[in-house]
Coordinates of C-alpha atoms and ligand atoms in Angstrom, one line a residue:
M868 CA -46.6 19.4 -38.7
S869 CA -47.2 22.4 -35.7
R870 CA -50.6 24.5 -36.3
S871 CA -48.2 27.5 -37.0
A872 CA -46.6 25.6 -40.0
E873 CA -50.2 24.8 -41.2
L874 CA -51.3 28.4 -40.7
F875 CA -48.2 29.5 -42.5
D876 CA -48.7 27.4 -45.3
R877 CA -52.1 28.6 -45.6
A878 CA -51.2 31.9 -45.2
K879 CA -48.5 31.9 -48.3
G880 CA -51.2 30.7 -50.7
V881 CA -53.2 34.0 -50.0
M882 CA -50.9 36.7 -49.3
P883 CA -47.5 37.7 -50.5
G884 CA -44.7 35.8 -48.0
G885 CA -47.8 34.8 -45.9
V886 CA -47.4 37.9 -44.0
N887 CA -48.8 41.6 -43.6
S888 CA -45.4 43.0 -43.2
P889 CA -42.3 41.4 -44.7
V890 CA -40.0 41.3 -41.6
R891 CA -42.9 39.0 -39.6
A892 CA -42.0 36.3 -42.4
F893 CA -38.6 35.6 -40.7
R894 CA -36.6 35.5 -43.5
A895 CA -33.6 37.1 -41.7
V896 CA -33.5 34.6 -39.1
G897 CA -34.7 31.7 -40.6
G898 CA -37.3 29.0 -39.3
T899 CA -41.0 29.2 -39.7
P900 CA -42.8 32.2 -38.2
F901 CA -45.4 31.2 -35.0
F902 CA -48.8 32.2 -35.2
V903 CA -49.9 34.1 -32.4
A904 CA -53.4 32.6 -30.5
R905 CA -53.5 35.1 -27.6
A906 CA -51.3 37.7 -26.0
D907 CA -51.2 39.0 -22.1
G908 CA -48.8 41.1 -20.1
C909 CA -45.2 40.2 -21.6
R910 CA -46.1 37.4 -23.2
L911 CA -47.1 35.7 -26.4
T912 CA -48.8 32.3 -26.6
D913 CA -48.8 30.7 -30.3
A914 CA -51.1 28.2 -32.2
D915 CA -49.3 25.4 -30.6
G916 CA -49.8 26.7 -26.8
K917 CA -46.0 27.6 -26.4
T918 CA -45.5 31.1 -24.5
Y919 CA -42.7 33.6 -25.4
V920 CA -41.2 36.6 -23.9
D921 CA -41.9 39.3 -26.2
Y922 CA -39.1 41.8 -26.8
V923 CA -41.0 43.1 -30.2
C924 CA -44.4 44.4 -28.5
S925 CA -45.7 45.2 -31.8
W926 CA -42.6 47.0 -32.7
G927 CA -43.1 49.5 -30.1
P928 CA -46.9 50.5 -29.4
L929 CA -47.0 48.1 -26.4
I930 CA -45.1 50.2 -23.8
L931 CA -47.7 48.7 -21.3
G932 CA -47.4 45.1 -22.6
H933 CA -50.1 43.2 -24.3
A934 CA -54.1 43.2 -23.4
H935 CA -53.3 45.9 -20.5
P936 CA -56.7 46.1 -18.2
A937 CA -56.6 49.8 -18.5
V938 CA -56.5 50.2 -22.4
L939 CA -58.9 46.9 -22.3
E940 CA -61.5 48.5 -20.6
A941 CA -61.1 51.9 -22.2
I942 CA -61.8 50.3 -25.9
R943 CA -64.8 48.2 -24.4
A944 CA -66.4 50.9 -23.0
A945 CA -65.4 53.2 -26.1
A946 CA -66.5 50.4 -28.9
E947 CA -69.9 50.3 -26.8
R948 CA -70.6 53.8 -27.8
G949 CA -69.8 52.8 -31.6
W950 CA -66.1 53.0 -33.3
T951 CA -66.0 55.1 -36.3
Y952 CA -68.1 58.4 -36.6
G953 CA -66.7 59.9 -39.7
A954 CA -67.4 63.0 -37.9
P955 CA -65.2 65.0 -34.8
C956 CA -65.6 63.8 -31.7
E957 CA -63.8 64.5 -27.7
A958 CA -61.5 61.9 -27.9
E959 CA -59.6 63.1 -30.6
V960 CA -59.3 66.4 -28.9
E961 CA -58.5 64.9 -25.5
L962 CA -55.3 63.1 -27.4
A963 CA -54.3 65.7 -29.1
E964 CA -53.9 68.1 -26.2
L965 CA -52.2 65.5 -24.2
V966 CA -49.7 64.8 -27.1
R967 CA -49.1 68.8 -27.2
C968 CA -48.7 68.6 -23.1
R969 CA -46.2 66.2 -23.6
M970 CA -44.5 67.3 -26.8
P971 CA -44.9 71.1 -26.6
S972 CA -43.2 71.6 -30.3
L973 CA -46.4 70.1 -31.4
E974 CA -48.2 73.1 -31.4
L975 CA -51.0 71.9 -33.6
V976 CA -51.3 68.2 -34.5
R977 CA -53.2 66.2 -37.2
F978 CA -54.0 62.1 -36.5
V979 CA -53.5 59.9 -39.3
N980 CA -53.3 56.0 -39.1
S981 CA -49.9 55.0 -39.5
G982 CA -46.2 56.3 -39.3
T983 CA -46.0 56.1 -43.4
E984 CA -48.6 58.5 -43.3
A985 CA -47.4 60.8 -40.9
T986 CA -43.9 60.8 -42.6
M987 CA -45.3 61.4 -46.0
T988 CA -47.5 64.2 -44.8
A989 CA -44.7 66.0 -43.1
V990 CA -42.6 66.0 -46.1
R991 CA -45.1 67.2 -48.2
L992 CA -45.9 70.1 -46.1
A993 CA -42.0 70.7 -45.5
R994 CA -41.8 71.0 -49.5
A995 CA -44.8 73.2 -49.6
A996 CA -43.6 75.5 -46.9
T997 CA -40.2 75.8 -48.2
K998 CA -40.9 75.1 -51.8
R999 CA -37.9 73.3 -51.9
D1000 CA -37.9 69.4 -53.2
R1001 CA -35.0 68.0 -52.1
M1002 CA -35.1 66.1 -48.9
L1003 CA -31.9 64.7 -46.5
K1004 CA -32.2 61.4 -44.6
F1005 CA -29.6 59.2 -43.0
A1006 CA -28.6 55.9 -44.1
G1007 CA -30.1 53.1 -42.0
C1008 CA -33.0 55.2 -41.1
Y1009 CA -36.8 54.1 -42.0
H1010 CA -39.7 56.4 -42.4
G1011 CA -42.1 54.0 -43.5
H1012 CA -42.9 52.8 -47.1
G1013 CA -43.7 56.2 -48.6
D1014 CA -41.7 56.5 -52.3
S1015 CA -39.6 59.1 -51.1
F1016 CA -38.1 57.0 -48.6
L1017 CA -37.6 53.9 -49.9
V1018 CA -34.3 55.2 -51.3
K1019 CA -30.4 54.1 -51.1
A1020 CA -27.5 56.2 -51.1
G1021 CA -25.8 57.0 -54.3
S1022 CA -22.0 56.8 -54.3
G1023 CA -20.5 59.5 -52.6
V1024 CA -21.4 62.5 -50.3
A1025 CA -24.2 64.5 -51.1
T1026 CA -25.7 61.6 -53.0
L1027 CA -28.5 61.9 -55.0
G1028 CA -30.7 58.5 -54.3
L1029 CA -31.7 56.0 -56.2
P1030 CA -34.6 53.9 -55.8
D1031 CA -34.3 51.2 -53.0
S1032 CA -37.7 49.3 -54.5
P1033 CA -38.8 48.7 -57.9
G1034 CA -41.9 50.9 -58.9
I1035 CA -39.8 54.1 -57.3
P1036 CA -39.4 56.8 -60.3
A1037 CA -35.7 57.5 -60.3
A1038 CA -37.0 61.1 -60.9
L1039 CA -38.1 61.0 -57.5
A1040 CA -35.5 59.2 -55.7
E1041 CA -32.7 61.6 -56.6
L1042 CA -34.6 64.6 -54.7
T1043 CA -33.8 62.3 -51.6
L1044 CA -30.0 62.7 -50.7
T1045 CA -28.4 60.3 -47.9
V1046 CA -25.4 60.9 -45.7
P1047 CA -24.6 58.5 -42.8
F1048 CA -26.1 59.1 -39.3
N1049 CA -23.9 61.0 -36.7
D1050 CA -21.6 62.1 -39.6
F1051 CA -22.0 66.2 -38.9
A1052 CA -19.2 66.7 -41.5
A1053 CA -21.5 65.2 -44.3
V1054 CA -24.3 66.7 -43.2
E1055 CA -22.4 70.2 -43.4
D1056 CA -20.9 69.1 -47.1
V1057 CA -24.4 68.3 -48.3
F1058 CA -25.7 71.7 -47.3
A1059 CA -22.6 73.4 -48.6
R1060 CA -23.5 71.6 -51.5
R1061 CA -27.2 72.1 -52.0
G1062 CA -28.3 74.0 -48.9
G1063 CA -30.7 75.9 -50.9
E1064 CA -32.6 72.9 -52.3
I1065 CA -33.3 71.3 -49.3
A1066 CA -36.8 71.6 -48.0
A1067 CA -36.0 69.3 -44.6
V1068 CA -33.8 67.1 -42.7
I1069 CA -35.6 63.9 -41.5
V1070 CA -34.0 61.8 -38.9
E1071 CA -34.9 59.1 -36.5
P1072 CA -33.6 60.9 -33.4
Y1073 CA -32.5 57.6 -32.0
V1074 CA -32.2 55.0 -34.9
G1075 CA -34.4 52.1 -34.3
N1076 CA -34.4 50.6 -37.7
A1077 CA -31.2 49.3 -38.3
G1078 CA -30.8 47.7 -34.7
F1079 CA -30.5 50.5 -31.9
I1080 CA -28.2 53.6 -32.7
A1081 CA -27.7 56.6 -30.3
P1082 CA -27.0 60.1 -31.8
E1083 CA -23.6 61.5 -30.6
P1084 CA -23.5 64.2 -28.1
G1085 CA -24.5 67.3 -30.0
F1086 CA -25.2 65.7 -33.5
H1087 CA -28.9 66.9 -33.4
Q1088 CA -28.1 70.5 -32.2
A1089 CA -25.5 70.8 -34.9
V1090 CA -28.0 69.4 -37.6
R1091 CA -30.7 71.9 -36.0
A1092 CA -28.5 74.6 -36.4
Q1093 CA -27.7 73.9 -40.3
C1094 CA -31.4 73.5 -40.9
D1095 CA -31.9 77.0 -39.7
R1096 CA -28.2 78.0 -41.1
H1097 CA -30.2 77.0 -44.8
G1098 CA -34.0 77.7 -44.4
A1099 CA -34.6 73.7 -43.9
L1100 CA -37.0 72.3 -41.5
L1101 CA -36.1 69.6 -39.2
I1102 CA -38.3 66.7 -39.0
F1103 CA -38.0 64.3 -35.6
D1104 CA -39.6 60.9 -36.8
E1105 CA -40.6 60.0 -33.2
V1106 CA -42.9 57.0 -34.6
M1107 CA -40.7 54.4 -32.3
T1108 CA -39.2 57.0 -30.3
G1109 CA -41.9 59.1 -29.0
F1110 CA -43.2 58.5 -25.6
R1111 CA -41.0 55.9 -25.5
V1112 CA -37.1 56.7 -24.9
A1113 CA -38.7 59.7 -22.5
P1114 CA -42.1 61.3 -21.3
G1115 CA -41.9 63.7 -23.6
G1116 CA -39.8 61.8 -26.5
A1117 CA -36.3 62.0 -27.8
Q1118 CA -36.8 65.7 -28.4
E1119 CA -37.2 66.5 -24.7
R1120 CA -34.3 63.9 -23.9
L1121 CA -32.1 65.2 -26.2
G1122 CA -33.4 69.3 -25.7
V1123 CA -34.1 69.9 -29.2
R1124 CA -36.8 71.2 -30.8
P1125 CA -37.9 70.1 -34.0
D1126 CA -40.0 72.0 -36.7
L1127 CA -42.4 69.5 -37.3
T1128 CA -42.6 65.5 -35.5
T1129 CA -44.2 62.5 -36.8
L1130 CA -45.6 59.9 -34.4
G1131 CA -47.2 56.7 -33.9
K1132 CA -47.0 53.2 -32.4
I1133 CA -47.5 54.0 -28.7
I1134 CA -49.9 57.0 -29.4
G1135 CA -52.4 54.4 -30.6
G1136 CA -51.8 52.0 -28.0
G1137 CA -51.8 49.3 -30.1
L1138 CA -54.5 50.3 -33.0
P1139 CA -53.8 52.1 -35.9
V1140 CA -52.5 55.5 -35.4
G1141 CA -50.5 57.9 -36.6
A1142 CA -49.5 61.8 -36.4
Y1143 CA -47.9 64.6 -37.3
G1144 CA -47.7 68.2 -35.9
G1145 CA -45.4 71.3 -34.9
R1146 CA -45.0 74.6 -35.5
A1147 CA -48.5 76.3 -35.7
D1148 CA -47.6 78.6 -38.9
L1149 CA -46.7 75.2 -40.7
M1150 CA -49.6 73.4 -39.8
R1151 CA -52.2 75.9 -40.4
M1152 CA -50.9 75.4 -44.4
I1153 CA -52.9 71.6 -44.0
A1154 CA -56.0 71.6 -45.5
P1155 CA -59.0 72.7 -44.7
D1156 CA -56.8 75.7 -43.0
G1157 CA -54.2 75.7 -45.9
P1158 CA -53.8 74.6 -49.2
V1159 CA -51.6 71.3 -48.6
Y1160 CA -54.3 67.8 -48.4
Q1161 CA -54.3 65.2 -46.5
A1162 CA -57.4 63.2 -45.4
G1163 CA -58.2 60.1 -43.9
T1164 CA -61.4 57.9 -43.6
L1165 CA -60.5 56.9 -40.1
S1166 CA -57.9 59.6 -39.1
G1167 CA -59.1 60.3 -35.5
N1168 CA -61.5 57.6 -34.7
P1169 CA -62.5 57.4 -31.2
L1170 CA -61.5 53.6 -30.5
A1171 CA -58.0 54.6 -31.4
M1172 CA -58.0 57.9 -29.7
T1173 CA -59.2 56.0 -26.7
A1174 CA -56.8 53.6 -26.6
G1175 CA -54.3 56.0 -27.4
L1176 CA -55.3 58.2 -24.3
A1177 CA -55.5 55.1 -21.7
T1178 CA -52.1 54.0 -22.8
L1179 CA -50.3 57.4 -22.2
R1180 CA -52.1 58.4 -18.9
E1181 CA -50.9 55.0 -17.6
T1182 CA -47.3 56.0 -18.5
E1183 CA -47.8 59.3 -16.3
R1184 CA -48.0 57.1 -13.3
A1185 CA -44.8 58.2 -11.0
G1186 CA -41.3 56.2 -11.6
F1187 CA -43.1 54.5 -14.9
Y1188 CA -40.0 55.5 -17.2
E1189 CA -37.3 55.0 -14.4
T1190 CA -38.5 51.7 -14.0
L1191 CA -38.7 50.9 -17.8
E1192 CA -35.1 52.4 -18.0
R1193 CA -33.8 50.2 -15.1
R1194 CA -35.2 47.2 -16.2
T1195 CA -33.7 47.5 -19.8
A1196 CA -30.5 48.3 -18.2
R1197 CA -30.6 45.3 -16.2
L1198 CA -31.2 43.2 -19.4
L1199 CA -28.6 44.6 -21.5
S1200 CA -25.9 44.3 -19.0
G1201 CA -27.4 40.7 -18.4
I1202 CA -26.5 40.0 -21.9
E1203 CA -23.0 41.5 -22.4
E1204 CA -22.1 39.7 -19.0
A1205 CA -22.9 36.4 -21.1
A1206 CA -21.1 37.6 -24.2
R1207 CA -18.3 38.5 -22.3
R1208 CA -18.2 35.1 -20.7
R1209 CA -18.4 33.4 -23.8
G1210 CA -15.8 35.5 -25.5
T1211 CA -18.2 36.8 -28.0
P1212 CA -18.0 40.1 -29.5
L1213 CA -21.2 42.5 -28.5
S1214 CA -22.2 45.7 -28.6
A1215 CA -25.0 46.9 -26.6
A1216 CA -27.2 50.3 -26.4
H1217 CA -30.3 51.6 -25.0
A1218 CA -32.3 55.1 -24.6
G1219 CA -35.5 54.4 -21.6
S1220 CA -36.7 51.1 -22.9
M1221 CA -35.9 51.1 -26.7
W1222 CA -32.4 49.0 -27.2
G1223 CA -30.4 46.6 -29.4
V1224 CA -27.4 44.4 -29.5
Y1225 CA -24.9 43.9 -32.4
F1226 CA -22.5 40.9 -32.5
T1227 CA -19.6 43.3 -33.3
T1228 CA -17.2 45.2 -31.3
G1229 CA -18.3 48.6 -30.8
P1230 CA -19.0 51.4 -31.0
V1231 CA -21.8 51.1 -33.6
R1232 CA -22.0 55.1 -34.9
N1233 CA -24.0 54.7 -38.0
Y1234 CA -25.6 51.9 -40.5
S1235 CA -21.8 51.0 -41.8
D1236 CA -20.7 49.6 -38.5
A1237 CA -23.9 47.8 -37.8
K1238 CA -23.8 46.1 -41.2
R1239 CA -20.4 44.6 -39.8
A1240 CA -22.1 42.7 -37.1
D1241 CA -22.2 38.6 -37.3
T1242 CA -26.0 38.3 -38.8
A1243 CA -25.5 34.4 -39.0
L1244 CA -24.7 34.3 -35.3
F1245 CA -27.7 36.5 -34.5
A1246 CA -29.8 34.4 -36.6
R1247 CA -28.9 31.4 -34.8
W1248 CA -29.6 33.1 -31.3
H1249 CA -32.7 34.2 -32.4
R1250 CA -33.8 30.8 -33.5
A1251 CA -32.1 29.1 -29.9
A1252 CA -34.1 31.9 -27.9
L1253 CA -37.3 31.1 -29.5
R1254 CA -36.7 27.6 -28.5
R1255 CA -36.1 28.8 -25.0
G1256 CA -39.4 31.0 -25.0
V1257 CA -37.9 34.4 -25.8
F1258 CA -39.2 36.4 -28.7
L1259 CA -36.4 38.8 -29.9
A1260 CA -37.2 40.9 -33.3
P1261 CA -36.5 38.6 -36.4
S1262 CA -33.7 40.7 -37.4
A1263 CA -30.2 42.0 -36.4
F1264 CA -31.5 45.3 -37.7
E1265 CA -34.5 45.7 -35.5
A1266 CA -34.7 47.6 -31.9
G1267 CA -36.3 45.8 -28.9
F1268 CA -38.3 47.2 -26.5
V1269 CA -39.3 46.5 -23.0
S1270 CA -42.7 47.4 -21.5
S1271 CA -44.3 47.8 -18.0
A1272 CA -45.4 44.3 -18.1
H1273 CA -41.4 42.9 -18.1
A1274 CA -41.3 42.3 -14.2
D1275 CA -38.0 41.8 -12.9
D1276 CA -38.2 37.9 -13.0
D1277 CA -38.9 38.1 -16.6
I1278 CA -36.0 39.9 -16.9
V1279 CA -33.8 37.4 -15.1
F1280 CA -35.6 34.5 -17.1
T1281 CA -34.5 36.1 -20.2
I1282 CA -31.1 36.8 -19.3
E1283 CA -30.7 33.1 -18.4
Q1284 CA -32.2 32.0 -21.6
L1285 CA -30.5 34.1 -23.7
D1286 CA -27.1 33.1 -22.2
A1287 CA -27.8 29.6 -22.8
A1288 CA -29.1 30.2 -26.4
L1289 CA -25.8 31.9 -27.1
G1290 CA -24.2 29.0 -26.1
E1291 CA -26.3 27.0 -28.4
A1292 CA -25.4 29.6 -31.1
R1293 CA -21.8 29.9 -30.7
A1294 CA -21.7 26.4 -31.2
G1295 CA -23.2 26.7 -34.7
Ligands
KE4_1659 P1 -46.0 52.2 -39.8 O1 -46.3 52.8 -41.3 O2 -45.3 51.0 -39.9 O3 -47.2 52.7 -38.6 O4 -44.7 53.5 -39.4 C1 -43.5 53.6 -40.6 C2 -42.5 54.0 -39.5 C3 -42.0 55.3 -39.3 N1 -40.9 55.6 -38.9 C4 -40.2 54.8 -37.7 C5 -39.4 55.5 -37.1 C6 -40.7 53.6 -38.0 O5 -40.3 52.9 -37.0 C7 -41.7 53.1 -38.7 C8 -42.3 51.8 -38.3 N2 -41.4 50.9 -37.8 C9 -41.5 49.3 -38.6 C10 -40.1 48.8 -37.2 N3 -38.7 48.4 -37.8 C11 -42.8 48.7 -38.4 C12 -42.5 47.0 -38.2 C13 -42.9 46.5 -39.8 O6 -42.7 47.4 -40.5 O7 -43.5 45.4 -39.8

């Protein structure tokens, strides 16, 4: 039995599913998850000494790859000064100022400890500011595990949500309306019917939790206009896209200014951090300035702030984003060429270094399109890729990431291995 298998058996005896986040259990792709012993640059090494080129990158935070020297040194130096104070420190001011400089729509920002905390609070704030209770989201978008988000669409448009997990009160779920992504007619229809009840629209500007789905030109601008017309707020959930798809995130790439933005992942450099921010008139409603309560023991802790600062500063190097986008495009064109040569229907897309592929003919415009992909083929491809030393997200409905630690020869190696893995997967 491999060391990972032994560890997984032990883990299942003490943690639900043997993991601390469900997707890591590999249920969607089969097989036993490997346990990581160490990580460096673009590679993971498992407990049995096998290495993998990593395209999960801890689900987005590691835009510099693992154990980047500048981040490691910053964390080490900060740790020597103590790592949580329960009182303000300079690092949180510096990171807040840097975030605002890169994303000017965040006139004020509050740090929390996860993307889930950020989105939960942003919706609470929107409800308080508008005195409305309903929220509009898009099918396939994930905004963390807050009760209001674990909701599935009911039947028909302008659908009242239904709980998508036990433990979610039906009365709360029905406050969440769900429509298809990229379907502006559906957005218009739900606003026509319930515009006066909607506190906010929350959206992943580029959907990274259903695979990778890009917005169609003008979609977000049209949603922005609908929000303005009906007095609803627009929340960009940039937990994944923030500082990933452009130096100023999706809002810079798209040229859309949301009222509120949620962040996470990259701004913590791999340590637990989330943030929400936006219009000063809204954010001043947050305690202690205003009556909307939110708090957190470790919010703004110096270690996480330092790791986020070191990470964002590295991304400001000349050509950083251009190089990442070039390598990501190279990776996807290699995968597309392999699929074409093997007669496998495949749809690929990326924005910056966030990418996704579906085994289905494109275009994939929304979650319904994504669900037509051949997930069994994806699972076989994933397992074959693992055997060949490439770690893809263990689900057909997750995005992939390229970091600045992925060098050109890593991309070439990956294309070769994924090509061969596709051959094995097709052979069943
Ligand atoms: P966290 O609570 O996991 O820090 O963030 C929740 C969240 C909010 N918004 C978006 C757009 C997100 O992508 C996420 C979390 N992303 C998942 C990846 N599918 C995290 C991985 C996991 O849940 O294990």
